[in-house]
XYZ file of N, CA and C in Angstrom:
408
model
N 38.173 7.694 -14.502
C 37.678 7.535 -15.856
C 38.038 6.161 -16.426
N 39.150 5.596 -16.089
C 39.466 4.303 -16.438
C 38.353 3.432 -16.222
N 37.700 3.110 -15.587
C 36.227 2.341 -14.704
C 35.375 2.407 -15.252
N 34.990 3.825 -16.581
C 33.965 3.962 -16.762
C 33.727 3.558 -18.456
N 32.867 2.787 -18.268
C 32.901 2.265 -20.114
C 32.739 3.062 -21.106
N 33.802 2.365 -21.840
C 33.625 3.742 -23.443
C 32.565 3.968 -23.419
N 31.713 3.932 -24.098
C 30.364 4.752 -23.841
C 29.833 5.805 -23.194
N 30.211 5.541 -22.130
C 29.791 6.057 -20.869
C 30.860 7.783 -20.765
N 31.995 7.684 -21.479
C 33.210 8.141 -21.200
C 32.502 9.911 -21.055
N 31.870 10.246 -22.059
C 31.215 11.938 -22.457
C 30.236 12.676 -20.953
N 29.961 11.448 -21.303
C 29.258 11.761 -19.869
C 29.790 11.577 -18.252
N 30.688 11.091 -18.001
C 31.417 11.102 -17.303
C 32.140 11.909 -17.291
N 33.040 12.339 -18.037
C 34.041 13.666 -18.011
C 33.109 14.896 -17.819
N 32.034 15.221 -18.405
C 30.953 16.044 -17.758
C 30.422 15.928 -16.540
N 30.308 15.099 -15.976
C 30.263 14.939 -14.042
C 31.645 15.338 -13.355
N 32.248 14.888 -14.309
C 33.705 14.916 -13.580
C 34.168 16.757 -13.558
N 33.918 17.563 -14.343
C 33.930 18.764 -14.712
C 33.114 19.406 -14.071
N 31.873 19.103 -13.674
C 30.763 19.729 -13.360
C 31.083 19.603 -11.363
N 31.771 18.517 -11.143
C 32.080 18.258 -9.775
C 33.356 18.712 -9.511
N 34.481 19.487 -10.476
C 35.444 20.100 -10.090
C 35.289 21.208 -9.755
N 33.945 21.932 -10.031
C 33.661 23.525 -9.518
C 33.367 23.349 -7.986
N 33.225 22.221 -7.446
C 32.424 22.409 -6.274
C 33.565 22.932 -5.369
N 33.620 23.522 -4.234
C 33.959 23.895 -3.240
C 34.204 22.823 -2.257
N 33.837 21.605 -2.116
C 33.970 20.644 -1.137
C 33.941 19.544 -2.208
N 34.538 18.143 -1.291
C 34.699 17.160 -2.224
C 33.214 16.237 -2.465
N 32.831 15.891 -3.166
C 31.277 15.073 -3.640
C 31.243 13.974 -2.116
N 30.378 13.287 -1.700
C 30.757 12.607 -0.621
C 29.935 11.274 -1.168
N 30.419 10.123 -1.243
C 30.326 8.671 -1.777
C 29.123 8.382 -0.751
N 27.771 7.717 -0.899
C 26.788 7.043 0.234
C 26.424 5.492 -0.486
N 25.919 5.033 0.640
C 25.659 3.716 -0.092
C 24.292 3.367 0.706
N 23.116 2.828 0.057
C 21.904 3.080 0.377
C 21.223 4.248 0.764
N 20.067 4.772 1.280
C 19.138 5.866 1.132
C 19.913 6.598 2.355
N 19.698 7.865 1.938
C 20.568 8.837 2.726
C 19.502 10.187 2.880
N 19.390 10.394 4.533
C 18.431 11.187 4.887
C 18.763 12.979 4.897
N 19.018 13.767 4.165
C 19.309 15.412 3.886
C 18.589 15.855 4.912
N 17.438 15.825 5.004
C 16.820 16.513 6.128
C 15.650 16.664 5.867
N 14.753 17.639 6.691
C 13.563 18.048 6.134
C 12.577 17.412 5.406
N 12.731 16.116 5.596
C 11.890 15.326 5.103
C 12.477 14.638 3.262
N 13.865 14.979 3.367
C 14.109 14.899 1.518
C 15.297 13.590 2.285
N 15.266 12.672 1.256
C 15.756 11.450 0.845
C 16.270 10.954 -0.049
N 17.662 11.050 -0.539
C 18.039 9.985 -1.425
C 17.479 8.532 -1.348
N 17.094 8.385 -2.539
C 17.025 6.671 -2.709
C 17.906 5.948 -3.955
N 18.928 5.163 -3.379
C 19.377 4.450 -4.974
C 18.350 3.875 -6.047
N 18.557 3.841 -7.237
C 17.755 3.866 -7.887
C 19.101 3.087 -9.427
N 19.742 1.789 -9.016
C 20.800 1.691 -9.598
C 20.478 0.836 -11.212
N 21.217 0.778 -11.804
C 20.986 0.320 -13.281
C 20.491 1.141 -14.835
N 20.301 2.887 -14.221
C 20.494 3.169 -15.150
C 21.868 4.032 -15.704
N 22.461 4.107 -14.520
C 23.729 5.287 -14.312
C 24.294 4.647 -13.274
N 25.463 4.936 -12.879
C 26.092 4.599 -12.240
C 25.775 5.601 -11.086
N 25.174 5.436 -9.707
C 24.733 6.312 -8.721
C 23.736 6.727 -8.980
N 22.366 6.507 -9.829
C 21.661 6.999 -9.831
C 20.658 6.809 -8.682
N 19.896 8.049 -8.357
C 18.769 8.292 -7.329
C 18.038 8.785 -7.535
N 16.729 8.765 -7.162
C 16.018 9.700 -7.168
C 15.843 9.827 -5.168
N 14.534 11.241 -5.558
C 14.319 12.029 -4.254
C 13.148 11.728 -3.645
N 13.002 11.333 -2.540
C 11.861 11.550 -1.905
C 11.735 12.651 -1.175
N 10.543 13.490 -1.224
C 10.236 14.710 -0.664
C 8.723 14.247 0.482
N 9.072 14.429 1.444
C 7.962 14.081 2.428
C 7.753 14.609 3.439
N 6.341 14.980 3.953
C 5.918 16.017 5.214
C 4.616 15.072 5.661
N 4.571 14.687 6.758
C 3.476 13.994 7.451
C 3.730 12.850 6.616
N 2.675 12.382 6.817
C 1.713 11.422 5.468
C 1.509 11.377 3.709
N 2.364 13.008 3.570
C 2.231 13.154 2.000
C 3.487 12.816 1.267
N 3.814 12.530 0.380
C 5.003 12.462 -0.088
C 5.047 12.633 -1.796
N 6.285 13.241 -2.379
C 5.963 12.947 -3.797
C 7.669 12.322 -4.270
N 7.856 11.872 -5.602
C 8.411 11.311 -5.975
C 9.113 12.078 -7.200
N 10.623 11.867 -7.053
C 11.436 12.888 -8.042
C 12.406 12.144 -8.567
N 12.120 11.478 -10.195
C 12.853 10.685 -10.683
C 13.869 10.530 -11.677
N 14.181 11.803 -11.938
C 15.685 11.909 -12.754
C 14.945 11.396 -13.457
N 16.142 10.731 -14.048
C 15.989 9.785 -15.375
C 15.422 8.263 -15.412
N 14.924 7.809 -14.457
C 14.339 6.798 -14.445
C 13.420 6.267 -15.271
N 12.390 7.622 -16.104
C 11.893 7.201 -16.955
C 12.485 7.494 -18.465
N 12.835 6.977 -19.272
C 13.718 7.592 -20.357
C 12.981 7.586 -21.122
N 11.692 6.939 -21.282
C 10.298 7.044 -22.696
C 8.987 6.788 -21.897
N 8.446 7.547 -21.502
C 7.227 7.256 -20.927
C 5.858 6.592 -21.360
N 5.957 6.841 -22.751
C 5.237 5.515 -23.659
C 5.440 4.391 -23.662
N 6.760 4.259 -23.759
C 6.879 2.848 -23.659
C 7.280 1.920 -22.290
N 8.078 2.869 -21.876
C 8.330 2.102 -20.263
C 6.909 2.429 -19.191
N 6.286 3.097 -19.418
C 4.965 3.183 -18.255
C 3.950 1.436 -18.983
N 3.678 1.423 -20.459
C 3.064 -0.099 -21.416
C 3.671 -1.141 -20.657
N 5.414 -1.029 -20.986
C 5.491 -2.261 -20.636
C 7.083 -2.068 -19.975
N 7.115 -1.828 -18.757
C 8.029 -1.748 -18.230
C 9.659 -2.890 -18.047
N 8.891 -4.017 -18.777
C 9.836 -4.751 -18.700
C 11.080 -4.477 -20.040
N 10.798 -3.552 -21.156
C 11.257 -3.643 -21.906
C 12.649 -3.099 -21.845
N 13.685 -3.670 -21.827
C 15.242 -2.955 -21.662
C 15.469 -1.302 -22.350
N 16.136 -0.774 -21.974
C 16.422 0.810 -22.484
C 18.163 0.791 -22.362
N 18.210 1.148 -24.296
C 19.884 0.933 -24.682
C 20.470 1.500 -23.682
N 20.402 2.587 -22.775
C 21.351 3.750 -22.027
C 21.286 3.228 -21.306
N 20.968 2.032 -20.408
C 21.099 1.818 -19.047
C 22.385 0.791 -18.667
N 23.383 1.332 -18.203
C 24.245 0.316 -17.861
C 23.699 -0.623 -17.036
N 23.146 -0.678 -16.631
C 22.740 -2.709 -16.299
C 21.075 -2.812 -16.583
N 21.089 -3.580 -17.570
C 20.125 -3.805 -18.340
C 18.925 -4.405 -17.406
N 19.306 -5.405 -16.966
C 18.358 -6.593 -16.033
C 18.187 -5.542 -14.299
N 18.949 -4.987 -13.648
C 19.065 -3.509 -12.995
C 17.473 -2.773 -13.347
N 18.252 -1.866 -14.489
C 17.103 -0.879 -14.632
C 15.511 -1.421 -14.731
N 15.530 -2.710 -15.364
C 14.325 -3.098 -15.542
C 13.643 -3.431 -14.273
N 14.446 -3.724 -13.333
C 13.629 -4.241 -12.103
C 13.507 -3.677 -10.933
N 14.251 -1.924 -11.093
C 14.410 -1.075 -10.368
C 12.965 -0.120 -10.974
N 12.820 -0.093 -12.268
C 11.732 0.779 -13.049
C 10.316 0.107 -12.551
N 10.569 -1.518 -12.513
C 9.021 -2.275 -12.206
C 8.754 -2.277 -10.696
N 9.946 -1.615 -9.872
C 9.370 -1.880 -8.321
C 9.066 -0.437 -8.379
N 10.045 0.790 -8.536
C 9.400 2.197 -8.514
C 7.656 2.723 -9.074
N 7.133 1.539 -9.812
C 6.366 2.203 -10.645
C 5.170 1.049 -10.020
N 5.314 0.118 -9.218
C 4.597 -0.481 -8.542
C 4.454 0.417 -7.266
N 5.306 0.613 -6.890
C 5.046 1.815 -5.536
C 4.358 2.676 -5.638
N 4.939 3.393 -7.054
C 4.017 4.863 -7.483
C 2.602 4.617 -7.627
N 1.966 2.807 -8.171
C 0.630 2.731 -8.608
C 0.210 2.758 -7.036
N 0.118 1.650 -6.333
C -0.305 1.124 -5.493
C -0.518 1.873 -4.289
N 0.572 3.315 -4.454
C 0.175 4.190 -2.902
C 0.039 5.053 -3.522
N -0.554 5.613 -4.783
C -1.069 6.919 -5.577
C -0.077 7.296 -5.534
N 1.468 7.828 -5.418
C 2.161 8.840 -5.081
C 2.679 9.466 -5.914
N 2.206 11.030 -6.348
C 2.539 12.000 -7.060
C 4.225 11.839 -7.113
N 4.143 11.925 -8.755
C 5.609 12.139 -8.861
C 6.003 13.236 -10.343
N 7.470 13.167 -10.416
C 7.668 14.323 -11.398
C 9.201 13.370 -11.926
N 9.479 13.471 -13.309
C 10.170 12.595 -13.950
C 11.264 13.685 -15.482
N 12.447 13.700 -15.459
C 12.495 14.447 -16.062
C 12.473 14.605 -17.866
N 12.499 13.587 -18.090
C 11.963 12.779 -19.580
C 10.512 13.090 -19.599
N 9.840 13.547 -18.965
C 8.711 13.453 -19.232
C 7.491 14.215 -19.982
N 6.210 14.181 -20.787
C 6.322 15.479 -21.476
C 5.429 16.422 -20.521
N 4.703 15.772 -19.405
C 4.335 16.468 -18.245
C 4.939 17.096 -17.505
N 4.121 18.498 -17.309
C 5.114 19.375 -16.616
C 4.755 19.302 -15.797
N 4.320 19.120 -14.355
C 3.880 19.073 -13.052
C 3.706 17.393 -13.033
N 3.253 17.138 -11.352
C 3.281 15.948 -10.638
C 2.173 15.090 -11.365
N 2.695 13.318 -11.540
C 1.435 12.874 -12.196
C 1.277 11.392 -11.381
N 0.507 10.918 -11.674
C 0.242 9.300 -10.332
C 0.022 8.411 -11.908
N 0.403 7.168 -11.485
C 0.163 5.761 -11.939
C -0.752 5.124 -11.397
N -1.116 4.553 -12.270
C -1.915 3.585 -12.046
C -1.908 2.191 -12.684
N -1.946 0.758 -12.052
C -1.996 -0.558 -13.093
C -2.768 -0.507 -14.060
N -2.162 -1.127 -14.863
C -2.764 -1.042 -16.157
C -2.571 -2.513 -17.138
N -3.289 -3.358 -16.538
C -2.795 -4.996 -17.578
C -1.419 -5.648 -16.668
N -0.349 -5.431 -17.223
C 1.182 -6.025 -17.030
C 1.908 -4.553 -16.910
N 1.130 -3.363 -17.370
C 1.957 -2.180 -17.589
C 1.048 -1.061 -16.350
N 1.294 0.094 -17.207
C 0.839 1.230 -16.125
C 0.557 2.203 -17.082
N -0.264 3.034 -16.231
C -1.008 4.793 -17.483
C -1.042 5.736 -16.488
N -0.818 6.813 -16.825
C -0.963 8.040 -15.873
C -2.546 7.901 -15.962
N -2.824 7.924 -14.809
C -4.028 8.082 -13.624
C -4.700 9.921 -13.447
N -5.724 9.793 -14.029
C -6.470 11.311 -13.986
C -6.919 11.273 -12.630
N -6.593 12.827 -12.601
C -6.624 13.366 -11.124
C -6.319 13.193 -10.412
């Protein structure tokens, strides 16, 4: 807890609590880490400290599972460059949000976000400098 910036402190002691129930100790990875079955950690760093999202993939299909990556979907899908107060590394999140969301346009890939007010999988698409959820 010392490490972790005031700010940060509430939410941390809630990981820290939430990871003392476990039965085994949490295990530290560093870059994308393969679970199995086609599911994937990917770092996803600058808005949290460890943050990831999931890749879920079978053949050729894949979809995309992004925590918190999007924290306002109005405004970060417009204009993705715009900083978001919660993100411990400011210049990070912004350039972790503009490569995820270039991926998501450019190979269609269904994804699910938990900020979001969509309840099922949705695709991007370019849009100017920004991006719009893509019908159908």
């Amino acid at each position: 807890m010392n490490k972790v910036p005031k700010a940060q402190c509430g939410l941390a002691g809630m990981i820290a609590n939430m990871a003392g129930t476990l039965s085994y100790p949490p295990e530290l990875f560093e870059g994308e880490l393969e679970l199995g079955a086609g599911v994937t950690v990917v770092p996803t760093p600058g808005h949290t400290p460890g943050h990831s999202i999931l890749r879920v993939a079978s053949g050729d299909d894949q979809v995309l599972l992004l925590g918190d990556l999007v924290p306002n979907q109005t405004i970060q899908f417009a204009r993705p460059d715009i900083r978001y107060v919660l993100d411990v590394d400011h210049d990070e999140g912004v350039k972790i949000r503009r490569c995820v969301f270039d991926m998501l346009a450019s190979d269609a890939i269904p994804f699910f976000a938990t900020n979001m007010t969509e309840t099922g999988f949705v695709r991007l698409k370019q849009s100017g400098n920004g991006f719009v959820l893509r019908n159908g």
